[in-house]
Short mmCIF file of C-alpha atoms in Angstrom, two decimals:
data_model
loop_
_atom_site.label_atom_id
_atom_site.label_comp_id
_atom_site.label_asym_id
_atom_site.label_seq_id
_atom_site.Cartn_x
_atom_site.Cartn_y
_atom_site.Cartn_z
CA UNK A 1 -13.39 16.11 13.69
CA UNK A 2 -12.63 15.89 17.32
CA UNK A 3 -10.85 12.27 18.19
CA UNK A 4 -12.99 12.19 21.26
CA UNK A 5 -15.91 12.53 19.87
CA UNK A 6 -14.88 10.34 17.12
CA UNK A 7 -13.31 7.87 19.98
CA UNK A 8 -16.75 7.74 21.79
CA UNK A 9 -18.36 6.81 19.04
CA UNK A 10 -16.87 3.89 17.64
CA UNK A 11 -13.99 2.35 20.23
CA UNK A 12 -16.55 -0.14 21.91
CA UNK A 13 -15.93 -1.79 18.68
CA UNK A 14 -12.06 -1.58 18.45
CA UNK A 15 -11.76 -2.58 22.13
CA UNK A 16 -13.81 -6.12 21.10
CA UNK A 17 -11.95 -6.93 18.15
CA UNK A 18 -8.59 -6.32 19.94
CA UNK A 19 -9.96 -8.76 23.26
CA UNK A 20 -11.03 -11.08 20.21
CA UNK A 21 -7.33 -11.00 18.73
CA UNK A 22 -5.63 -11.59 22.03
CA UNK A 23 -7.42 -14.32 22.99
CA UNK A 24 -6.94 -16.24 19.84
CA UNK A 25 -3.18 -16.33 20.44
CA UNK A 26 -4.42 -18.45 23.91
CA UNK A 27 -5.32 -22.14 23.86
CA UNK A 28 -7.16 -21.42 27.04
CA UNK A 29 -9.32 -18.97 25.10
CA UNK A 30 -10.55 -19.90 22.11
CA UNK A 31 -13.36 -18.45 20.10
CA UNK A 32 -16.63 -19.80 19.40
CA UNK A 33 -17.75 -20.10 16.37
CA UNK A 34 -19.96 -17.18 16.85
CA UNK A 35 -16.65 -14.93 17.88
CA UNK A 36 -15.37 -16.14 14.48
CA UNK A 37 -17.63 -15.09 12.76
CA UNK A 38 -17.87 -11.69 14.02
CA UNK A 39 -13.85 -10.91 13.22
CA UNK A 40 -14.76 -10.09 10.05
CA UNK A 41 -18.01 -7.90 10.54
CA UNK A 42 -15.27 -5.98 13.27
CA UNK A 43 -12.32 -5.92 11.14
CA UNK A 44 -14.70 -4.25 8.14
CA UNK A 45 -16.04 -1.66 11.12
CA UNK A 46 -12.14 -1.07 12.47
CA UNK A 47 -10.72 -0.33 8.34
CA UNK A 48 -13.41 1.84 8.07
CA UNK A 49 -12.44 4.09 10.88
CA UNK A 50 -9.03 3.93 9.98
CA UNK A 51 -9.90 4.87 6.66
CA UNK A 52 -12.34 8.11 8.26
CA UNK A 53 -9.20 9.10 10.85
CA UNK A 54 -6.45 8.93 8.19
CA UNK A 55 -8.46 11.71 6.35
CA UNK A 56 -10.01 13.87 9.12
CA UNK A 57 -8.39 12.96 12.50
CA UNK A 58 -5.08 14.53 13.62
CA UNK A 59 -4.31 12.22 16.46
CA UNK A 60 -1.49 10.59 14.91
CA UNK A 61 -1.13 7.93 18.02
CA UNK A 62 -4.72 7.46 17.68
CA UNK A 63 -4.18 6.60 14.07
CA UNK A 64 -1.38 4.40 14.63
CA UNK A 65 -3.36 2.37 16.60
CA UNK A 66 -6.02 1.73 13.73
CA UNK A 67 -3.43 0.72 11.57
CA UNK A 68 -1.93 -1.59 14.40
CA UNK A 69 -5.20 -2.80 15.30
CA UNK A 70 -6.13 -3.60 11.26
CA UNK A 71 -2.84 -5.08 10.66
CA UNK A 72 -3.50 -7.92 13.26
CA UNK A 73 -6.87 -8.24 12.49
CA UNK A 74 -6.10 -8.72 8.53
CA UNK A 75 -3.29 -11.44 9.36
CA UNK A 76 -5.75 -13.46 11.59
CA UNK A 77 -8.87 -13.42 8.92
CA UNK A 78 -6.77 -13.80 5.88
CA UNK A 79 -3.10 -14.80 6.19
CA UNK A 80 -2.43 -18.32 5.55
CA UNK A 81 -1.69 -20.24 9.14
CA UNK A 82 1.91 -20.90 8.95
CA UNK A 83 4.91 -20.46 11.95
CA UNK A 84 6.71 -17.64 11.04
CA UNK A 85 10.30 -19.40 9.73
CA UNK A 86 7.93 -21.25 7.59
CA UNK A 87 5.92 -18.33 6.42
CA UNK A 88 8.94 -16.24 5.66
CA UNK A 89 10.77 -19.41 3.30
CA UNK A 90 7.49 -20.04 1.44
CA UNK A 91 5.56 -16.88 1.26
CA UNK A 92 8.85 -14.38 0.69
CA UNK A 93 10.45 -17.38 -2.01
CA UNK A 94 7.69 -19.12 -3.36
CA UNK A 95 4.44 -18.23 -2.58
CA UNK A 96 4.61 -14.23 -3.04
CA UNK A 97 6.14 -14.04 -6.57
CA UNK A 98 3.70 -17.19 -7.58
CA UNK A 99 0.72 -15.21 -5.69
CA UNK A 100 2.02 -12.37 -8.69
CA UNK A 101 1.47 -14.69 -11.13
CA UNK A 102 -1.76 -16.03 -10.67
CA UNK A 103 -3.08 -12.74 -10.17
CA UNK A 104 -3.04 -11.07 -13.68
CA UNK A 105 -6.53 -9.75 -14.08
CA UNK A 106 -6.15 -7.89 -10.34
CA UNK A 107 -2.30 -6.34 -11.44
CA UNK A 108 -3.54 -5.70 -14.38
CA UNK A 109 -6.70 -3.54 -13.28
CA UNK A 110 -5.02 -2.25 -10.35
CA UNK A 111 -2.71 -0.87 -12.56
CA UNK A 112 -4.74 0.75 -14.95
CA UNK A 113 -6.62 2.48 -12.25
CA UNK A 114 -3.40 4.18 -11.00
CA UNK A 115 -2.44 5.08 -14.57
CA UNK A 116 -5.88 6.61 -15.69
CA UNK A 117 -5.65 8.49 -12.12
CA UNK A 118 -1.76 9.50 -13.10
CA UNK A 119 -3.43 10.99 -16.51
CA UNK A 120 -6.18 12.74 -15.00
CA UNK A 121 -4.08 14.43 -12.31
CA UNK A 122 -1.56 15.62 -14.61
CA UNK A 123 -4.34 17.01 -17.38
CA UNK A 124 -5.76 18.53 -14.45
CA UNK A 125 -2.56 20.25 -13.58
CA UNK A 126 -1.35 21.27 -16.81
CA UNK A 127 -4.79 22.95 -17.25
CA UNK A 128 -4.78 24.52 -14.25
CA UNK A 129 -1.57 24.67 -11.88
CA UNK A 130 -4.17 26.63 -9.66
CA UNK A 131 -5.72 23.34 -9.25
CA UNK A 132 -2.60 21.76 -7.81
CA UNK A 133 -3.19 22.03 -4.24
CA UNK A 134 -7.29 20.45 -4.31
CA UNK A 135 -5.47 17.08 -5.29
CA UNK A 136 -2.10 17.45 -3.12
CA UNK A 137 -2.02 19.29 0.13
CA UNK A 138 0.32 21.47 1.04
CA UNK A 139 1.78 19.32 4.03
CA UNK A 140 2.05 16.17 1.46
CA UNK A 141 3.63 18.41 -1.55
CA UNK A 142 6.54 19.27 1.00
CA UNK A 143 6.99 22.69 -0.74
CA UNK A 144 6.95 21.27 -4.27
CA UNK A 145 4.52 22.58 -6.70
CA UNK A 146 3.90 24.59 -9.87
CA UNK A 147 3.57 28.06 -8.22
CA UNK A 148 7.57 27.53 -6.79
CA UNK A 149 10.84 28.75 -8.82
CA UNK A 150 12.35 26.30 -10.68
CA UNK A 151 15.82 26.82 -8.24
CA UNK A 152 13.35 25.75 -5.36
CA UNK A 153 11.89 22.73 -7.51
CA UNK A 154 15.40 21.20 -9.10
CA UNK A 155 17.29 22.31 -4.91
CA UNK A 156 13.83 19.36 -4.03
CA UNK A 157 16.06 16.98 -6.05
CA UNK A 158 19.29 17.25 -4.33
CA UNK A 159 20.34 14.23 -1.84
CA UNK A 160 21.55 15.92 1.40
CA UNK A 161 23.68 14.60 4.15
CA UNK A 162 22.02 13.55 7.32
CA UNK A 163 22.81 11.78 10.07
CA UNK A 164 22.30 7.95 10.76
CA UNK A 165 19.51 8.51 13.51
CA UNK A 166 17.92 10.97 11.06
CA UNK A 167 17.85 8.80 8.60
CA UNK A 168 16.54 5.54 10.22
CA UNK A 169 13.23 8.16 11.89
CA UNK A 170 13.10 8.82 7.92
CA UNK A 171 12.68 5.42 6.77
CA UNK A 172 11.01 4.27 9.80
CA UNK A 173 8.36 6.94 9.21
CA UNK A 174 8.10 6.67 5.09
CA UNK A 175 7.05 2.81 6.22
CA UNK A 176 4.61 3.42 8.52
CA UNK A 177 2.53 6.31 6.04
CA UNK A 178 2.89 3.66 2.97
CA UNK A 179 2.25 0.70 4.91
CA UNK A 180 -1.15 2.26 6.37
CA UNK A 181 -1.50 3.13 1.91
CA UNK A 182 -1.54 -0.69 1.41
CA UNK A 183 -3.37 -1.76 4.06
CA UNK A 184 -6.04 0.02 3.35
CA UNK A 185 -5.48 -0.60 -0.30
CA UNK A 186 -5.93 -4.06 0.23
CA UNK A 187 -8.28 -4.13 3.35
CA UNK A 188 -10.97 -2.17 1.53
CA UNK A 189 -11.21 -4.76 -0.86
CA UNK A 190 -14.04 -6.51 1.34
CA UNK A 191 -16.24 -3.66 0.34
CA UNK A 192 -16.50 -4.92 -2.81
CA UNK A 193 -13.66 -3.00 -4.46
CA UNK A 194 -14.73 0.13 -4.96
CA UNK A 195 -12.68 2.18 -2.29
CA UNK A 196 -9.41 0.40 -3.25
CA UNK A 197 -10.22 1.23 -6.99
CA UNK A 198 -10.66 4.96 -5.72
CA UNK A 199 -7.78 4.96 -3.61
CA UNK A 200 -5.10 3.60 -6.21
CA UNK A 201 -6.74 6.31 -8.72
CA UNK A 202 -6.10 8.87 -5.80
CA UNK A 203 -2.25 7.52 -5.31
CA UNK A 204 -1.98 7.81 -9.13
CA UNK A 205 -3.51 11.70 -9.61
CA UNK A 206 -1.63 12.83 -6.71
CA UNK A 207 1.64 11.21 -8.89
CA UNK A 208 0.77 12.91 -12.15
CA UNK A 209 0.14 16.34 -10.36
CA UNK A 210 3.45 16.06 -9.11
CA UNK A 211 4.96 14.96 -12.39
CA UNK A 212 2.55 18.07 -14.36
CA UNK A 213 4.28 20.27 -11.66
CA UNK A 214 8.17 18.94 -12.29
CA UNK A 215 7.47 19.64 -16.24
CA UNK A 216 5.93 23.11 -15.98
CA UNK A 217 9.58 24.05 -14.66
CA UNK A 218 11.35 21.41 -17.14
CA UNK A 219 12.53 19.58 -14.73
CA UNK A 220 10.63 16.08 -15.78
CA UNK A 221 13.59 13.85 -16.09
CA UNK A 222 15.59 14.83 -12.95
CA UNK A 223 12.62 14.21 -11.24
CA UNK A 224 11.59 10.51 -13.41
CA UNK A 225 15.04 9.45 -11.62
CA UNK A 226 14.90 10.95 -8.40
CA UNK A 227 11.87 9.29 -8.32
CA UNK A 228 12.70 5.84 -9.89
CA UNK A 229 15.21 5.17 -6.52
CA UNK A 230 12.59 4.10 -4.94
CA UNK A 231 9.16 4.48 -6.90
CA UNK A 232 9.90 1.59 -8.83
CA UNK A 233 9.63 -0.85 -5.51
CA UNK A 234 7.26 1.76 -4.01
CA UNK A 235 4.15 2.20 -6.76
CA UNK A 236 4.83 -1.60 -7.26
CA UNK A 237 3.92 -2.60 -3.43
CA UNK A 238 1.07 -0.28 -3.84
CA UNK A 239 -0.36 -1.63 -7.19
CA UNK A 240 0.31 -5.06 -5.65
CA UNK A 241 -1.43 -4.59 -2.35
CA UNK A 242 -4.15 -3.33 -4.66
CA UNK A 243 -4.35 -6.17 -6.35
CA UNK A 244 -4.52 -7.81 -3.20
CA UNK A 245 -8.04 -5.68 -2.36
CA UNK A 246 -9.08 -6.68 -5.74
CA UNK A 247 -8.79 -10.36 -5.34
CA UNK A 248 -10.86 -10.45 -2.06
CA UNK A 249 -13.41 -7.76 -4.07
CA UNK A 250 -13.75 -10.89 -6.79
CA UNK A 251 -14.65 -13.58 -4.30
CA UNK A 252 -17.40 -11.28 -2.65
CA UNK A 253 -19.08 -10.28 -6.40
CA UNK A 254 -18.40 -13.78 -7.99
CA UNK A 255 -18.30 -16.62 -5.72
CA UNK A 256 -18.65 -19.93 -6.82
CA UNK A 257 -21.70 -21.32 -6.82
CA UNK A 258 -21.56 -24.07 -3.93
CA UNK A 259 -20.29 -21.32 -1.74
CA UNK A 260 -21.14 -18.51 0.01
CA UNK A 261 -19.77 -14.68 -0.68
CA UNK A 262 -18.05 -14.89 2.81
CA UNK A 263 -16.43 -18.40 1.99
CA UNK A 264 -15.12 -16.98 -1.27
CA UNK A 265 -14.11 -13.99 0.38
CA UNK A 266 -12.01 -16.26 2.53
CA UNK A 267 -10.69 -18.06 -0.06
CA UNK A 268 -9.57 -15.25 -2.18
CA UNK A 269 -8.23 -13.67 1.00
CA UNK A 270 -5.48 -16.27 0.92
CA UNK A 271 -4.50 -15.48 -1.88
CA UNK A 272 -4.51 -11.49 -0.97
CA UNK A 273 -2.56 -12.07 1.79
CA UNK A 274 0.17 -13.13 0.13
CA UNK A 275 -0.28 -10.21 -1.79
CA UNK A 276 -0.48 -7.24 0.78
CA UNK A 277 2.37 -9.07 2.76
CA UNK A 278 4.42 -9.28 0.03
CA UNK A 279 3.70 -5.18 -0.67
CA UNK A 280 4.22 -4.52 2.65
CA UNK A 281 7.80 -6.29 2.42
CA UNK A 282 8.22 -4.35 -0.55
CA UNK A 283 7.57 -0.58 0.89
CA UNK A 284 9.75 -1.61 4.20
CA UNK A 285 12.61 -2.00 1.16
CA UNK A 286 11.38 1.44 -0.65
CA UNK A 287 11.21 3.42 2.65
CA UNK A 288 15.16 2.41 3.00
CA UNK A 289 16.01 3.53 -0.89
CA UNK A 290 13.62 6.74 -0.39
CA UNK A 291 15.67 7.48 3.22
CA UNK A 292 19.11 6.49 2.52
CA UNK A 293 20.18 5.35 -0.89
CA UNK A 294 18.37 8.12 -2.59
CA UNK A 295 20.29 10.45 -0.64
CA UNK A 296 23.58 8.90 -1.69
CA UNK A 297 23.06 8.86 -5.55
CA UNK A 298 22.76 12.21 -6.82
CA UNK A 299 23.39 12.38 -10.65
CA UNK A 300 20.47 11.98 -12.51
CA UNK A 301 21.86 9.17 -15.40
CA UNK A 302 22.70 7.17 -11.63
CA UNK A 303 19.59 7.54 -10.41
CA UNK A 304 18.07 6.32 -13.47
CA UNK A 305 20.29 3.10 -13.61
CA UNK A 306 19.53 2.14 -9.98
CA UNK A 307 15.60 2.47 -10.71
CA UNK A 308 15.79 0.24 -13.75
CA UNK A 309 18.22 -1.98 -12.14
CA UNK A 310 15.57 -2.55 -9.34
CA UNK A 311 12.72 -2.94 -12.02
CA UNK A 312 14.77 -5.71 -13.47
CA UNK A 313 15.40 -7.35 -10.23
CA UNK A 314 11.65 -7.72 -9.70
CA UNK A 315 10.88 -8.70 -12.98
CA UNK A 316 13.15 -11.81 -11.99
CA UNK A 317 11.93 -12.16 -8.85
CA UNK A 318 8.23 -12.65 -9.79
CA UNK A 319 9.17 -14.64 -12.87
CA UNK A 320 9.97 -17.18 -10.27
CA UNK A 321 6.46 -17.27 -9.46
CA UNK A 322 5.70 -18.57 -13.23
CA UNK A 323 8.72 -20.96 -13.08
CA UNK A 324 6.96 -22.66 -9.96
CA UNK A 325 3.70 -22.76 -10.93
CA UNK A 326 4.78 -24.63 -14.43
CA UNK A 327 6.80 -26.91 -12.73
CA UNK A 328 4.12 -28.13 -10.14
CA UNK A 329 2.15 -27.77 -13.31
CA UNK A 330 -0.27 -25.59 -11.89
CA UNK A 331 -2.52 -23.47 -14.31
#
């Protein structure tokens, strides 16, 4: 698809939300109610063209924009309304890891749909390695895949020394591509669910290819821990950020019943904005250990330490979330 054409068609709407965004940061300006209301009828309209460029656009500025433009535009319609010292203490100490913990039923399912997506890509591959390629393209496999030698597949694995400007365009980069994963992971929600269950089942096939291609050459373990560096804080921002969609997706199809679907959208959005904000903290953390660290620890039994010494730091970082919820004696 042509990004003019694809421009021409749909920027009339982009250009309004962004005049509606910068005008709500101006006393001078504010909206009407009316403009309020239509944030989140242009928001929906801007995710979904993010969501149509990502997969057949190559204007990467033009993309960037989109996931510039739906960053801002999530913030305003769902983020709680704090100053940002305020937002940082609470939401990064308190209200992200207890935003984990009250949302069980969304980690849970958001889970399962990248693990049933991981099984299905990796059954798919170890049927076929043919098929490898129709789930990951070439560009994304980064010359990776079942039809390689195994020297080529285990040389994949080695950390290499770059140099420090190298390295911060890496990680720089890596946050960008998994922060657009997220937002649209948790954006998407507001359509009900169904393209953030699709996309984490994507995320999770395009995973078990990878790990159906590693095993072929018996190279599963090496690449378990060159992976756990920073897959454990990666897959967890994106299961997270799912959740995130999910819990918006539940206030649309089950709203209470003095309130409408939009009103429980809202109010579930709170709640989801912790979540994706918290994710997106996360994968800003991953895209360092992917860009850096990972390149620094090389032996396999290393690797594997550092991935479950990060899994146990989370675990005791949301478990803080439960500890403040019982002690305000919350449910």
């Amino acid at each position: 698809m042509h990004s003019a054409e694809f421009r021409r068609t749909r920027e009339e709407s982009w250009r309004r939300l962004e005049h509606l965004l910068g005008r709500i940061g101006n006393r001078e300006q504010a909206l009407s109610q009316e403009e309020l209301s239509e944030l989140p009828q242009l928001y929906r309209t801007t995710l979904s063209s993010l969501s149509v460029a990502r997969n057949y656009v190559l204007d990467q500025r033009l993309i960037a924009y989109l996931e510039a433009l739906c960053l801002r535009a999530y913030v305003v319609v769902y983020a709680p309304r704090e100053r940002l010292g305020g937002l940082l203490k609470h939401g990064l100490i308190i209200g992200f890891p207890r935003a984990i913990c009250a949302a069980g039923i969304e980690l849970a399912l958001s889970a399962l749909c990248m693990a049933v997506g991981m099984l299905a890509g990796w059954a798919i591959v170890a049927a076929g390695p043919e098929l490898f390629y129709s789930i990951i393209p070439e560009s994304l496999a980064g010359g990776r895949g079942p039809d390689q030698t195994r020297e080529l597949m285990a040389k994949s694995l080695e950390g290499g020394v770059e140099t420090a400007a190298a390295a911060q365009l890496f990680v720089l980069q890596l946050a960008s591509h998994n922060a657009g994963i997220a937002l649209l992971a948790a954006g998407l929600g507001i359509a009900f669910g169904l393209p953030t269950i699709l996309l984490l089942a994507y995320n999770g096939a395009i995973l078990g290819a990878m790990l159906a291609a590693f095993d072929v050459h018996g190279l599963l373990v090496p690449f378990i821990a060159w992976l756990s560096v920073h897959g454990v804080t990666e897959l967890g921002a994106i299961i997270i950020a799912g959740a995130g969609g999910l819990a918006i997706a539940r206030g649309i199809l089950f709203p209470k019943v003095d309130e409408t679907r939009m009103a429980a959208a809202r109010r579930h959005g709170m709640h989801g904005g912790f979540l994706a904000a918290g994710a997106f903290a996360m994968l800003f953390v991953a895209a360092f250990f992917e860009g850096v660290l990972r390149q620094a620890i090389e032996p396999t039994t290393a690797r594997l330490l550092f991935g479950g010494a990060t899994a146990v730091f989370w675990l005791w970082y949301f478990q803080r979330g439960r500890a403040s919820r019982k002690g305000r004696g919350d449910d």
